[in-house]
Amino acid sequence: MPPEISPSCEQLALRARKNYEEQFETAPQALSRAPGRLEILGNHTDYNNGYILSIALELSVVIAAGQEETSPRRLGAWSSTFNERIDAGLEEPAPLAGSWINYPLGVLRELERSGIRLPSINLSIESSLPTGAGVSSSAALELATAEAAYGMLGGRPGDPMEEARLCRRAENDFVGVPCGILDQFSSLFGKRDHFLFLDCGTLEYDRLSLPDSGLAIVIADSRVKHALIDGQYARLRAHCANATRRLGELLDRPVPSLRDVGLEEFLECRDEVEEEDRKRAEHVIRENSRVLSGVEALRRKDIVRLGELMLESHSSSRELFGNSCDELDFLVETASGLPGFIGGKLSGGGFGGATVNLVEEDSAGEFQERLASRWNSRFAAPLRTLQTKIGDGAQLL
Ligand code: GLA
């Protein structure tokens, strides 16, 4: 299967507008865009108050939106990805089991909770992001909804981080996924050709420029089902919480999160932590130092070192955190032997979805073809690869 060509933001905007007019028989009043994200380093560190290094993508969700006064108030939403129109009540919104509507609906509920009075809202949604691949199409949908609503209704918070927090609350409390802030932060704060660093404990962040422009980002989607709602993510969180509690006892001081444990002190007492909790904690503690090393490498413009750290991160997911799988391991191992490859790992929750690969731009086409051909001789479902660049964060168009 040849590498896919993704529609541009302009193409998505044209389609969103056209579908809006067809669905709602009027012209939209706002157009917004929010990107997907890839986790470069800092796997499962966010809800442990640790560090993350990520990028926003050019691949994104684009929404054409409008408002109207109806009684009772409702959200009408068309999604081209799901080829489906759903209308949901806004008076006392309730989640619809397993539906994509919960992301925009949850955001609207949080906006109203934050003091913005909502009219009825219409949305026409387009996306160039694969769903279920670990590139956060859901956070992109949340942020694009928030941007469109703020654009039409005003009330944008003074602190931009509050917008990311609001969208995370929508996902935690309405959709029911106990995620950290990585996805929403990255989708909102992204900047073209920049890596994002976040300290999830203090929410201080930085943008680090790309060492050189000849870098391609290749997403290799295993299409192994990746669903965070099914409990694996929550189980990993629980192991991290157990380890945090136990380390507090062993170190005999308050340990609010794994971020407060240094690697050396951990290594001294780790044998007294229950095995599964210990392995999860070791992954997180080592990931935190890898993020800091990655930031230093980027400051030195040393992309090769960043690539090595990504490979270490993947091995740690495989051996310590237990959130890789055969398909992801195959992708990373195979990619490592191909010309132009700089570094790669699983991205996000794990257990399937995609790997992120940093590849020299000149080799990116051949890299995708060779990776796909090796994959296709081993697995039945063909590999989907996508080449993208580091893009800007959520915005009104
Ligand atoms: C998912 C979650 C994030 C983060 C990653 C793992 O993407 O949504 O909050 O925990 O997994 O780093």
PDB file of C-alpha atoms and ligand atoms in Angstrom, residues 37 39 42-47 136 179-183 228 233 348-349, ligand 1:
ATOM      1  CA  ARG A  37       0.016  15.036  19.034  1.00  0.00           C
ATOM      2  CA  GLU A  39       4.613  11.729  22.559  1.00  0.00           C
ATOM      3  CA  GLY A  42       7.736  10.837  28.879  1.00  0.00           C
ATOM      4  CA  ASN A  43       5.514   7.790  28.590  1.00  0.00           C
ATOM      5  CA  HIS A  44       2.859   7.647  31.334  1.00  0.00           C
ATOM      6  CA  THR A  45       4.662  10.376  33.235  1.00  0.00           C
ATOM      7  CA  ASP A  46       1.910  13.009  32.984  1.00  0.00           C
ATOM      8  CA  TYR A  47      -0.469  11.662  35.646  1.00  0.00           C
ATOM      9  CA  SER A 136      -4.951  11.925  20.104  1.00  0.00           C
ATOM     10  CA  CYS A 179      -5.922  10.504  31.169  1.00  0.00           C
ATOM     11  CA  GLY A 180      -3.313  13.068  32.186  1.00  0.00           C
ATOM     12  CA  ILE A 181      -2.804  16.428  30.471  1.00  0.00           C
ATOM     13  CA  LEU A 182      -0.289  15.410  27.777  1.00  0.00           C
ATOM     14  CA  ASP A 183      -2.763  15.285  24.888  1.00  0.00           C
ATOM     15  CA  LEU A 228      -8.046   3.538  26.788  1.00  0.00           C
ATOM     16  CA  TYR A 233      -4.780   2.398  31.358  1.00  0.00           C
ATOM     17  CA  GLY A 348       0.756   7.443  24.092  1.00  0.00           C
ATOM     18  CA  GLY A 349      -1.152   4.848  26.070  1.00  0.00           C
TER      19      GLY A 349
HETATM   20  C1  GLA B   1      -2.545   8.620  26.756  1.00  0.00           C
HETATM   21  C2  GLA B   1      -3.138   9.604  27.767  1.00  0.00           C
HETATM   22  C3  GLA B   1      -2.081  10.628  28.198  1.00  0.00           C
HETATM   23  C4  GLA B   1      -0.793   9.946  28.644  1.00  0.00           C
HETATM   24  C5  GLA B   1      -0.344   8.904  27.620  1.00  0.00           C
HETATM   25  C6  GLA B   1       0.820   8.092  28.087  1.00  0.00           C
HETATM   26  O1  GLA B   1      -2.229   9.281  25.575  1.00  0.00           O
HETATM   27  O2  GLA B   1      -4.237  10.266  27.200  1.00  0.00           O
HETATM   28  O3  GLA B   1      -2.600  11.464  29.197  1.00  0.00           O
HETATM   29  O4  GLA B   1      -0.945   9.394  29.918  1.00  0.00           O
HETATM   30  O5  GLA B   1      -1.401   7.999  27.304  1.00  0.00           O
HETATM   31  O6  GLA B   1       1.944   8.890  28.242  1.00  0.00           O
END
